[in-house]
Structures are given as C-alpha cells and as structure tokens.
Amino acid sequence: MSRETDAPGIDEATIETIDDLLRDRMAADDVPGLSLAIADRDGIVYANGYGSRTLETNDPATAETIYGIGSVSKSFASLATLQLVGSGELSLEDSVTAHLDIDVPEDITIHHLLSHTSGFPSLATSEALLARQMGTGEAGVPLGTREDFYAHVEGATDEIAGEPDDHWMYCNSGYTLVGEVIEAVDGRSYVEYVEDEILSPLAMDRSTFDGDEFESFTDRMTPYFAPEDEMEAYPLPIRERSAAAGGLLAPVTDLVQYLRMHLRGGELDGTRLCAEDLLQRAYGEYAETPAGPYGYGWRTRDVAGETMIGHGGSIAVSAAYAGFSPDDDVAIALLSNTSPSYGLAELGTGVFAALTGTDPHTLPFFARRARFEELSGEYESYRGIKQAEVEPEGGMLRLRVGGPISDGAWSPLVPDDVEAGKFYTISAAGDRVPVRFEEDGDDLSCYIDRWRLHNV
C-alpha cells in the first residue's frame, strides 16, 4: 500500500495539497519516483509513494522503497561523533591529527570538519567516485584505498582557503575524515559503529550501507540519470570510501524514525542515543550559508516564519531531504530515484509550509518556478522571420533568438524583477541588455533589443 495515514491532525485538504504539489513537480521536472513520510514525536502520521520506483516495469514507489540518501548521511556522522563526545572518548576541539596519521594543519579540529569550516574547499572526491561507479566519466585520480584518500587530502593543503572558521566551504572529504576519526577512536569500522549504535537502536531495519543488501530488497529504487535529457537506468554508486559523507541507503519510514529521535531530544521508545544538551550542538549556527546557518550536518531555514532544521543530499541518481521542526512537532523525509536540478529541500519546505498553514505556492521557489514556466516557450517576430526559445535553466531563464541567417546562441536571462517579467542579459561588449515580458490579453510578448517576439 503506497498511501498510509492514521493522522487526525492532517486534514484531507492538506494531504491533497501536498500530493498535488509533489506530483506537479515530478511531472514538470522528470522525477520518476518519489516517497514521502511525515511524523510527529509519537509516530508516522502520513506516508505515500508517487510515480514509479522502476520505469521499465512501472513498479510503484512506496513509503518502503529504499533510496540513496546522499548527504543526509552527514547528520548520522555528527550524531556518532557526539555520542563519542558524550562518552568522553572524543572532544569536538580535538585536532584531526590527534587521531589520524595524516599531514594536515594541526589547528583543524573535529568541529571544523563537521561544520565545513576547516578551510578545505571541496576536493571533488565524491564526484570522482560517483562518476567512476556510474560509468559517466573518469577523473583518473587514485582513490581506491584509505592511503589514496589521505594522499589526495594531503596534496590539497595548498588549496586551503584560509584559517579555520574564516570560510564556510562544503567539503565531503571533511566528513570522510570524521568517519576515519570515529573508526580510530572506537575500533569498529564507521559502518559497524553506525549500524550498532544508531540504526539498530532506532529499528531502522531496512537501512544499509551495503550494495548487496540493497539489491536483496524487492522494494528498492532503480537509479535514474539523464545526461542527454533522457532518463536512463544507471548503476547505483556505493560510497564505501565515503560512507560518512553520503553512503546510507534507506526508506523514508526509517528516516522519520531517526527524525523522531531528534524531535524527542535524543531519545526514542525508551532508548536514549544522545544527551539532549549535547545533541543541540548539532543544530548550532556555526557558519552562514546562502540557504541558512549551518551546524553539524544540519542547516536551519526560515520557512514562512517557521524554523525548519534539515539537510538534503544527492548521489546523482537519487536525492533526499530530511527535516524537522521541534516547535511544530513535524518531521519530513523525501526521497527520489533521480536528482532534479534543485535540492529536495525545496519540496520538503513546500510540504512543511502546507502542514503549518501556508500555501506552498507562495514560497519563493514554487512561485519562481511557476513564473518561469509561464514565460517559457517558443516565440516569433512579426510574420515569423525571427524565432526564439525561452526555457528554465537552474535559477534563471535562458533565451535563444535565431532566424534565416543564424540559429543564434543561448543567453542566460538574469532575473531583475521576476513577477514583473523583467530580466537582463549581457552583450558581447559587456553591456547590460534589458529583456522584458509583457502580457496583453492572450498575447505574451518578449522584448529584447530591437525585437518584439510573440509567444506562439
């Protein structure tokens, strides 16, 4: 059964809003399958699957479908670290070199790795390994062993952007080092530690780091990727070298079990995994980022005046979001079997907005996407001599104007006032060229330079 609810607290109108919101975005953004679970402190209140976990057989996505959760895994590494801090085996202020035989600056601490404030930029280890396992490209960098990984990090010390705490720079390699520290301190492998100390106590029985175990589950995603704008099935990349950074595979129902533990201050069903005051450190605001302050594997967002703590993830063929709000007693997990051009955090905040009484379509992400879709399409000049195309690309539109002489080149349209239809592009001379869209009855026109182009 793909839809489950026993929640008197979620009315049918809100459920319909959420279901429609997710299905609309899936259709617009070519997402084959998506799963959602919503919980409060006491349990799951709604779970549903949308679309297909496998396109070729049209097997449905369900609330139990297992996906790669990517960087949502980082919060498990931060919890494991805090557990060891609580037992006195580790300090957040410990130097990395106090635990690992690796040649990096001694003033880089565990805190810096967890908060992405070490000064190391991204070293692209995850991209290299994902591409290698998916067969989409080869970086030619040795990363097969721990020694290879250490050498890669040590060779990048000249890339450090500044002193610790100077900059926030998202670095998967930092979390891989956190996993190495946990192994060095505890004696078990990082994967064994998380299985024993987090997954098992939370009864996350369908969560795994193991590719063979993933394949043994019937209800698992087929990973999809669209390198040429056509969705194709791809191999699942297994993050053995970077399990702490992004290696966990899980269903949404397991993820909300984990989030319920966070809602309950570190305890679930009589088992305490972490002291509440210590767990609060994971949600600290240690660095400002474009999407909100960053803690240890968690980011704090303001959503229509409400506070949401969460994190997204992607492994190119799968995407994830897990978030919770202690003030509103809400936990949300979303997983998909491809990675759209935006993070699933955007969909998660839309679900959260609906649950807290705000129309999700008024959130900037959804309003912007809707406006871009209104303006996209084919255009032509008087009598069709010049033709143009407008289409979304990331957080902007792009425009191509051609005609009998040339097909033209794509130019990005930088937003000026999206609602008013005002954008600009940059000429070859570096001049800012205004582009505006105007509606007159049924006519939608695009004005650029000397041209008036009508939507057709």
Short mmCIF file of C-alpha atoms in Angstrom, two decimals:
data_model
loop_
_atom_site.label_atom_id
_atom_site.label_comp_id
_atom_site.label_asym_id
_atom_site.label_seq_id
_atom_site.Cartn_x
_atom_site.Cartn_y
_atom_site.Cartn_z
CA MET A 1 0.00 0.00 0.00
CA SER A 2 1.59 3.26 -1.09
CA ARG A 3 -0.57 5.63 0.93
CA GLU A 4 -0.80 5.41 4.70
CA THR A 5 -2.36 7.80 7.18
CA ASP A 6 -3.91 7.47 10.59
CA ALA A 7 -3.43 11.11 11.41
CA PRO A 8 -6.42 13.08 12.63
CA GLY A 9 -4.07 16.08 12.72
CA ILE A 10 -3.64 16.22 8.93
CA ASP A 11 -6.88 17.05 7.18
CA GLU A 12 -7.73 15.74 3.74
CA ALA A 13 -7.40 19.18 2.14
CA THR A 14 -3.79 19.47 3.37
CA ILE A 15 -3.00 15.95 2.18
CA GLU A 16 -4.45 16.79 -1.23
CA THR A 17 -2.35 19.98 -1.37
CA ILE A 18 0.81 18.01 -0.56
CA ASP A 19 0.06 15.20 -3.02
CA ASP A 20 -0.77 17.63 -5.83
CA LEU A 21 2.31 19.74 -5.11
CA LEU A 22 4.66 16.76 -5.34
CA ARG A 23 3.02 15.19 -8.39
CA ASP A 24 3.07 18.52 -10.24
CA ARG A 25 6.78 18.99 -9.63
CA MET A 26 7.54 15.37 -10.56
CA ALA A 27 5.78 15.83 -13.89
CA ALA A 28 7.47 19.17 -14.60
CA ASP A 29 10.94 18.04 -13.57
CA ASP A 30 11.06 14.44 -14.87
CA VAL A 31 11.26 12.68 -11.49
CA PRO A 32 10.25 9.01 -11.99
CA GLY A 33 9.59 8.09 -8.36
CA LEU A 34 9.27 9.88 -5.02
CA SER A 35 8.47 8.80 -1.48
CA LEU A 36 7.28 10.89 1.47
CA ALA A 37 6.84 10.27 5.17
CA ILE A 38 5.61 12.74 7.79
CA ALA A 39 5.86 12.08 11.52
CA ASP A 40 5.48 13.73 14.89
CA ARG A 41 7.04 12.78 18.23
CA ASP A 42 4.66 9.84 18.58
CA GLY A 43 4.93 8.20 15.16
CA ILE A 44 4.29 8.34 11.43
CA VAL A 45 1.21 10.37 10.57
CA TYR A 46 1.32 10.15 6.77
CA ALA A 47 3.35 8.21 4.22
CA ASN A 48 2.93 7.89 0.48
CA GLY A 49 4.71 6.90 -2.70
CA TYR A 50 4.35 8.68 -6.03
CA GLY A 51 5.26 7.55 -9.52
CA SER A 52 7.45 4.55 -10.30
CA ARG A 53 10.44 3.14 -8.49
CA THR A 54 11.23 1.32 -11.79
CA LEU A 55 10.04 2.80 -15.07
CA GLU A 56 10.63 -0.32 -17.16
CA THR A 57 8.12 -2.40 -15.15
CA ASN A 58 6.12 0.53 -13.72
CA ASP A 59 6.55 -0.87 -10.21
CA PRO A 60 5.25 1.87 -7.90
CA ALA A 61 7.28 3.91 -5.48
CA THR A 62 6.03 3.28 -1.95
CA ALA A 63 6.73 4.51 1.55
CA GLU A 64 9.06 1.49 1.95
CA THR A 65 11.10 1.98 -1.23
CA ILE A 66 14.82 2.23 -0.46
CA TYR A 67 16.86 5.06 -1.98
CA GLY A 68 20.31 6.57 -1.60
CA ILE A 69 20.10 9.42 0.91
CA GLY A 70 23.39 11.08 -0.05
CA SER A 71 24.49 13.88 2.27
CA VAL A 72 21.61 13.35 4.69
CA SER A 73 24.12 10.72 5.90
CA LYS A 74 26.25 13.52 7.35
CA SER A 75 23.92 14.03 10.29
CA PHE A 76 24.48 10.36 11.24
CA ALA A 77 28.22 11.05 11.32
CA SER A 78 27.63 14.10 13.51
CA LEU A 79 25.42 12.07 15.88
CA ALA A 80 28.05 9.33 16.08
CA THR A 81 30.67 11.96 16.90
CA LEU A 82 28.51 13.49 19.63
CA GLN A 83 27.91 10.05 21.13
CA LEU A 84 31.67 9.60 21.45
CA VAL A 85 31.96 13.10 22.90
CA GLY A 86 29.31 12.15 25.45
CA SER A 87 31.23 9.01 26.44
CA GLY A 88 34.43 11.04 26.88
CA GLU A 89 36.29 9.34 24.04
CA LEU A 90 36.44 12.41 21.84
CA SER A 91 36.30 16.19 22.02
CA LEU A 92 34.96 18.47 19.32
CA GLU A 93 38.05 20.61 19.84
CA ASP A 94 40.43 17.72 19.20
CA SER A 95 42.80 18.24 16.32
CA VAL A 96 42.25 15.82 13.44
CA THR A 97 45.93 14.93 13.66
CA ALA A 98 45.46 13.82 17.28
CA HIS A 99 43.58 10.81 15.95
CA LEU A 100 44.75 10.30 12.38
CA ASP A 101 48.20 9.91 10.88
CA ILE A 102 47.56 12.49 8.18
CA ASP A 103 49.54 15.58 7.25
CA VAL A 104 47.00 18.40 7.54
CA PRO A 105 47.24 21.60 9.63
CA GLU A 106 47.08 20.86 13.36
CA ASP A 107 44.60 23.67 14.01
CA ILE A 108 41.87 21.87 12.04
CA THR A 109 39.56 20.29 14.59
CA ILE A 110 36.64 17.87 14.53
CA HIS A 111 34.37 20.89 14.92
CA HIS A 112 35.77 22.39 11.73
CA LEU A 113 35.23 19.21 9.74
CA LEU A 114 31.63 18.84 10.95
CA SER A 115 30.76 22.48 10.22
CA HIS A 116 32.63 22.69 6.87
CA THR A 117 34.80 25.48 8.26
CA SER A 118 38.22 23.80 8.02
CA GLY A 119 39.31 25.98 5.09
CA PHE A 120 39.48 23.00 2.74
CA PRO A 121 37.40 23.56 -0.39
CA SER A 122 35.61 20.64 -1.99
CA LEU A 123 38.22 18.17 -3.20
CA ALA A 124 35.73 16.52 -5.61
CA THR A 125 36.31 13.02 -4.24
CA SER A 126 32.59 12.27 -4.23
CA GLU A 127 32.15 13.47 -7.82
CA ALA A 128 35.10 11.40 -8.97
CA LEU A 129 33.87 8.23 -7.27
CA LEU A 130 30.23 8.71 -8.32
CA ALA A 131 31.25 9.20 -11.96
CA ARG A 132 33.56 6.19 -11.80
CA GLN A 133 30.87 3.86 -10.43
CA MET A 134 28.14 5.21 -12.70
CA GLY A 135 30.39 4.95 -15.74
CA THR A 136 29.83 8.57 -16.76
CA GLY A 137 33.45 9.69 -16.67
CA GLU A 138 36.86 9.06 -15.18
CA ALA A 139 38.89 11.69 -13.31
CA GLY A 140 41.99 9.50 -13.22
CA VAL A 141 42.62 10.17 -9.52
CA PRO A 142 43.76 7.25 -7.30
CA LEU A 143 41.04 6.81 -4.65
CA GLY A 144 40.87 3.06 -4.21
CA THR A 145 42.32 2.84 -0.69
CA ARG A 146 42.49 4.79 2.54
CA GLU A 147 46.10 5.64 1.69
CA ASP A 148 44.99 7.01 -1.69
CA PHE A 149 42.39 9.18 0.00
CA TYR A 150 44.84 10.50 2.61
CA ALA A 151 47.34 11.33 -0.15
CA HIS A 152 44.61 13.18 -2.07
CA VAL A 153 43.79 15.29 1.00
CA GLU A 154 47.44 15.89 1.93
CA GLY A 155 48.19 17.00 -1.61
CA ALA A 156 45.47 19.63 -1.37
CA THR A 157 46.76 21.54 1.65
CA ASP A 158 47.86 24.39 -0.63
CA GLU A 159 44.21 24.67 -1.68
CA ILE A 160 43.10 25.66 1.84
CA ALA A 161 41.28 28.97 1.52
CA GLY A 162 42.13 30.48 4.88
CA GLU A 163 42.34 29.87 8.60
CA PRO A 164 39.76 27.58 10.22
CA ASP A 165 36.46 29.41 10.80
CA ASP A 166 37.30 32.02 8.11
CA HIS A 167 35.16 30.45 5.40
CA TRP A 168 32.28 28.02 5.01
CA MET A 169 33.14 25.64 2.15
CA TYR A 170 31.17 22.43 1.77
CA CYS A 171 33.68 19.57 1.82
CA ASN A 172 32.68 15.91 1.58
CA SER A 173 36.27 14.88 2.29
CA GLY A 174 35.98 16.51 5.72
CA TYR A 175 33.14 14.14 6.62
CA THR A 176 35.09 11.18 5.27
CA LEU A 177 37.81 12.19 7.74
CA VAL A 178 35.18 12.34 10.51
CA GLY A 179 34.35 8.72 9.69
CA GLU A 180 38.05 7.87 9.90
CA VAL A 181 38.29 9.55 13.32
CA ILE A 182 35.31 7.55 14.60
CA GLU A 183 37.00 4.34 13.45
CA ALA A 184 40.29 5.33 15.09
CA VAL A 185 38.63 6.20 18.41
CA ASP A 186 36.11 3.35 18.64
CA GLY A 187 37.91 0.47 16.95
CA ARG A 188 34.93 -0.61 14.87
CA SER A 189 34.55 0.43 11.27
CA TYR A 190 32.45 3.54 10.77
CA VAL A 191 29.68 1.47 9.15
CA GLU A 192 29.66 -1.05 12.01
CA TYR A 193 29.52 1.75 14.56
CA VAL A 194 26.50 3.41 12.92
CA GLU A 195 24.73 0.09 12.48
CA ASP A 196 25.29 -0.87 16.14
CA GLU A 197 24.79 2.49 17.83
CA ILE A 198 22.20 4.27 15.65
CA LEU A 199 20.41 2.09 13.10
CA SER A 200 19.76 -0.89 15.39
CA PRO A 201 18.53 1.07 18.45
CA LEU A 202 16.16 3.03 16.19
CA ALA A 203 14.89 -0.15 14.48
CA MET A 204 15.98 1.22 11.10
CA ASP A 205 15.93 -2.35 9.80
CA ARG A 206 15.77 -1.52 6.08
CA SER A 207 18.65 0.96 6.14
CA THR A 208 22.07 -0.16 4.95
CA PHE A 209 25.42 0.94 3.58
CA ASP A 210 25.81 -2.37 1.73
CA GLY A 211 25.11 -2.62 -2.00
CA ASP A 212 24.45 -6.37 -1.91
CA GLU A 213 21.91 -5.95 0.88
CA PHE A 214 20.26 -3.15 -1.08
CA GLU A 215 19.91 -5.49 -4.07
CA SER A 216 18.29 -8.14 -1.85
CA PHE A 217 15.31 -5.86 -1.11
CA THR A 218 12.40 -6.15 -3.55
CA ASP A 219 11.11 -2.64 -2.87
CA ARG A 220 14.18 -0.66 -3.89
CA MET A 221 14.64 2.18 -6.32
CA THR A 222 16.07 1.83 -9.79
CA PRO A 223 18.58 4.70 -10.07
CA TYR A 224 17.99 7.10 -12.98
CA PHE A 225 20.16 9.74 -14.59
CA ALA A 226 19.55 11.94 -17.65
CA PRO A 227 22.90 13.01 -19.17
CA GLU A 228 21.27 13.84 -22.51
CA ASP A 229 17.87 14.94 -21.15
CA GLU A 230 16.58 11.38 -21.47
CA MET A 231 16.06 9.35 -18.30
CA GLU A 232 18.14 6.15 -18.25
CA ALA A 233 18.74 3.48 -15.61
CA TYR A 234 22.27 3.66 -14.15
CA PRO A 235 24.32 1.61 -11.68
CA LEU A 236 23.94 2.53 -8.02
CA PRO A 237 27.18 4.10 -6.73
CA ILE A 238 28.12 2.64 -3.34
CA ARG A 239 30.06 5.08 -1.15
CA GLU A 240 32.45 2.67 0.56
CA ARG A 241 35.28 5.19 0.80
CA SER A 242 32.93 8.00 1.88
CA ALA A 243 30.16 6.33 3.86
CA ALA A 244 30.13 9.11 6.46
CA ALA A 245 29.77 11.78 3.78
CA GLY A 246 26.92 10.19 1.85
CA GLY A 247 26.73 6.40 1.87
CA LEU A 248 23.48 5.43 3.62
CA LEU A 249 20.58 3.78 1.76
CA ALA A 250 17.17 3.96 3.44
CA PRO A 251 13.39 4.28 3.06
CA VAL A 252 11.51 7.37 4.24
CA THR A 253 9.85 5.35 7.00
CA ASP A 254 13.25 4.63 8.57
CA LEU A 255 14.36 8.23 8.14
CA VAL A 256 11.40 9.62 10.07
CA GLN A 257 12.19 7.18 12.89
CA TYR A 258 15.56 8.88 13.04
CA LEU A 259 13.96 12.33 12.88
CA ARG A 260 11.54 11.45 15.69
CA MET A 261 14.57 10.79 17.88
CA HIS A 262 15.70 14.34 17.11
CA LEU A 263 12.22 15.73 17.88
CA ARG A 264 12.37 13.91 21.23
CA GLY A 265 15.76 15.35 22.19
CA GLY A 266 17.87 12.25 21.56
CA GLU A 267 15.53 9.53 22.86
CA LEU A 268 13.12 7.14 21.16
CA ASP A 269 10.97 4.35 22.58
CA GLY A 270 12.83 4.35 25.88
CA THR A 271 16.31 4.29 24.34
CA ARG A 272 18.49 7.37 24.64
CA LEU A 273 21.05 7.77 21.89
CA CYS A 274 22.47 11.14 22.94
CA ALA A 275 22.09 13.64 25.79
CA GLU A 276 19.72 16.41 24.77
CA ASP A 277 22.08 19.29 25.56
CA LEU A 278 24.85 17.63 23.58
CA LEU A 279 22.56 16.91 20.61
CA GLN A 280 21.63 20.58 20.50
CA ARG A 281 25.18 21.31 19.43
CA ALA A 282 24.45 19.57 16.12
CA TYR A 283 21.94 22.32 15.30
CA GLY A 284 24.27 25.21 16.15
CA GLU A 285 24.71 28.13 13.80
CA TYR A 286 28.44 27.95 13.17
CA ALA A 287 28.56 29.43 9.66
CA GLU A 288 26.28 31.45 7.42
CA THR A 289 25.37 29.87 4.09
CA PRO A 290 23.09 31.04 1.25
CA ALA A 291 20.41 28.61 2.42
CA GLY A 292 20.69 29.34 6.16
CA PRO A 293 23.07 28.80 9.11
CA TYR A 294 24.98 25.51 9.18
CA GLY A 295 25.59 23.26 12.17
CA TYR A 296 26.94 19.70 12.17
CA GLY A 297 25.24 18.03 9.21
CA TRP A 298 22.16 20.21 9.70
CA ARG A 299 21.07 23.56 8.31
CA THR A 300 18.47 25.90 9.83
CA ARG A 301 15.95 27.51 7.45
CA ASP A 302 13.23 30.05 7.88
CA VAL A 303 10.09 28.79 6.09
CA ALA A 304 7.27 31.33 6.07
CA GLY A 305 8.23 32.50 9.55
CA GLU A 306 8.70 28.98 10.97
CA THR A 307 12.01 27.27 11.76
CA MET A 308 12.99 24.07 9.98
CA ILE A 309 16.19 22.10 10.69
CA GLY A 310 17.19 19.81 7.85
CA HIS A 311 19.64 18.63 5.25
CA GLY A 312 19.48 17.50 1.64
CA GLY A 313 21.50 15.01 -0.32
CA SER A 314 22.21 13.71 -3.80
CA ILE A 315 24.19 10.89 -5.37
CA ALA A 316 23.28 11.97 -8.95
CA VAL A 317 20.86 9.02 -9.34
CA SER A 318 18.97 9.69 -6.13
CA ALA A 319 18.08 12.70 -4.00
CA ALA A 320 16.97 13.19 -0.42
CA TYR A 321 15.72 15.59 2.19
CA ALA A 322 15.21 15.07 5.91
CA GLY A 323 13.97 17.88 8.15
CA PHE A 324 12.19 18.54 11.39
CA SER A 325 10.71 21.36 13.45
CA PRO A 326 10.65 20.90 17.23
CA ASP A 327 8.38 23.96 17.58
CA ASP A 328 5.78 22.48 15.24
CA ASP A 329 6.35 18.80 16.15
CA VAL A 330 6.84 17.86 12.50
CA ALA A 331 9.37 15.59 10.76
CA ILE A 332 9.53 15.17 6.98
CA ALA A 333 11.53 12.76 4.80
CA LEU A 334 11.53 12.85 1.00
CA LEU A 335 13.47 10.55 -1.33
CA SER A 336 13.59 10.25 -5.14
CA ASN A 337 15.21 7.94 -7.68
CA THR A 338 16.89 10.72 -9.64
CA SER A 339 18.33 14.11 -8.77
CA PRO A 340 16.39 17.05 -10.21
CA SER A 341 18.10 20.37 -10.91
CA TYR A 342 17.30 21.59 -7.38
CA GLY A 343 17.59 20.07 -3.95
CA LEU A 344 14.67 18.13 -2.47
CA ALA A 345 14.89 20.57 0.43
CA GLU A 346 12.72 22.83 -1.72
CA LEU A 347 9.99 20.20 -1.88
CA GLY A 348 10.44 19.49 1.82
CA THR A 349 9.86 23.13 2.71
CA GLY A 350 6.76 23.08 0.50
CA VAL A 351 5.37 20.12 2.44
CA PHE A 352 6.25 21.84 5.71
CA ALA A 353 4.52 25.04 4.61
CA ALA A 354 1.33 23.13 3.79
CA LEU A 355 1.42 21.42 7.19
CA THR A 356 1.83 24.73 9.03
CA GLY A 357 -0.94 26.59 7.22
CA THR A 358 0.92 28.41 4.44
CA ASP A 359 0.12 27.96 0.76
CA PRO A 360 3.35 26.34 -0.53
CA HIS A 361 2.88 28.00 -3.93
CA THR A 362 3.66 31.34 -2.27
CA LEU A 363 7.15 30.20 -1.23
CA PRO A 364 9.88 31.79 -3.40
CA PHE A 365 10.96 28.50 -5.00
CA PHE A 366 7.48 27.47 -6.12
CA ALA A 367 6.40 30.98 -7.13
CA ARG A 368 9.57 31.41 -9.17
CA ARG A 369 9.22 28.03 -10.89
CA ALA A 370 5.61 28.78 -11.78
CA ARG A 371 6.55 32.16 -13.24
CA PHE A 372 9.39 30.67 -15.27
CA GLU A 373 7.04 28.06 -16.67
CA GLU A 374 4.56 30.81 -17.67
CA LEU A 375 7.27 32.65 -19.60
CA SER A 376 8.86 29.58 -21.21
CA GLY A 377 8.08 28.51 -24.75
CA GLU A 378 8.55 29.42 -28.39
CA TYR A 379 8.33 33.00 -29.66
CA GLU A 380 8.48 34.65 -33.08
CA SER A 381 8.66 38.15 -34.52
CA TYR A 382 6.26 39.82 -36.97
CA ARG A 383 5.45 37.28 -39.73
CA GLY A 384 7.74 34.73 -38.11
CA ILE A 385 11.01 35.92 -39.60
CA LYS A 386 12.82 35.71 -36.26
CA GLN A 387 12.22 32.79 -33.88
CA ALA A 388 13.13 32.44 -30.22
CA GLU A 389 13.02 29.89 -27.42
CA VAL A 390 12.81 30.57 -23.69
CA GLU A 391 13.35 27.82 -21.13
CA PRO A 392 14.29 27.47 -17.47
CA GLU A 393 17.87 26.74 -16.52
CA GLY A 394 18.68 26.48 -12.84
CA GLY A 395 17.62 29.66 -11.07
CA MET A 396 17.34 31.62 -14.30
CA LEU A 397 15.76 31.52 -17.73
CA ARG A 398 17.75 31.27 -20.92
CA LEU A 399 16.89 32.72 -24.33
CA ARG A 400 17.94 31.91 -27.86
CA VAL A 401 16.98 34.19 -30.78
CA GLY A 402 17.57 32.97 -34.35
CA GLY A 403 16.40 33.45 -37.89
CA PRO A 404 17.19 32.82 -41.55
CA ILE A 405 20.86 33.72 -41.12
CA SER A 406 21.71 32.04 -37.81
CA ASP A 407 20.10 29.77 -35.21
CA GLY A 408 21.51 32.04 -32.51
CA ALA A 409 23.21 31.20 -29.23
CA TRP A 410 21.72 30.66 -25.79
CA SER A 411 21.98 33.60 -23.41
CA PRO A 412 21.14 33.49 -19.68
CA LEU A 413 18.36 35.82 -18.57
CA VAL A 414 19.34 37.15 -15.16
CA PRO A 415 16.27 37.96 -13.03
CA ASP A 416 15.69 41.62 -12.20
CA ASP A 417 12.00 41.52 -11.18
CA VAL A 418 10.61 38.07 -11.93
CA GLU A 419 6.99 38.84 -11.12
CA ALA A 420 7.08 41.94 -13.36
CA GLY A 421 8.75 39.92 -16.13
CA LYS A 422 11.97 41.95 -16.07
CA PHE A 423 15.33 40.30 -16.81
CA TYR A 424 18.58 41.23 -18.45
CA THR A 425 21.34 39.60 -20.44
CA ILE A 426 24.92 40.67 -21.14
CA SER A 427 26.09 41.62 -24.62
CA ALA A 428 29.44 40.61 -26.12
CA ALA A 429 30.69 44.08 -25.21
CA GLY A 430 29.69 43.55 -21.57
CA ASP A 431 26.66 45.82 -21.71
CA ARG A 432 23.54 45.01 -19.69
CA VAL A 433 20.70 44.44 -22.17
CA PRO A 434 17.15 44.63 -20.73
CA VAL A 435 14.71 41.84 -21.55
CA ARG A 436 11.08 42.16 -20.54
CA PHE A 437 7.97 40.04 -20.90
CA GLU A 438 4.57 41.74 -21.22
CA GLU A 439 1.09 40.28 -21.30
CA ASP A 440 -1.71 41.94 -23.25
CA GLY A 441 -4.82 39.82 -23.17
CA ASP A 442 -3.90 36.50 -24.78
CA ASP A 443 -0.61 37.86 -26.14
CA LEU A 444 2.62 37.27 -24.28
CA SER A 445 5.50 39.23 -25.80
CA CYS A 446 9.22 39.20 -25.16
CA TYR A 447 11.06 42.44 -25.85
CA ILE A 448 14.83 42.33 -26.35
CA ASP A 449 16.97 44.89 -28.17
CA ARG A 450 15.08 45.79 -31.38
CA TRP A 451 12.80 42.76 -31.30
CA ARG A 452 9.24 42.15 -30.17
CA LEU A 453 8.68 38.40 -30.09
CA HIS A 454 5.23 36.85 -29.60
CA ASN A 455 4.64 33.60 -27.71
CA VAL A 456 3.24 31.00 -30.14
#
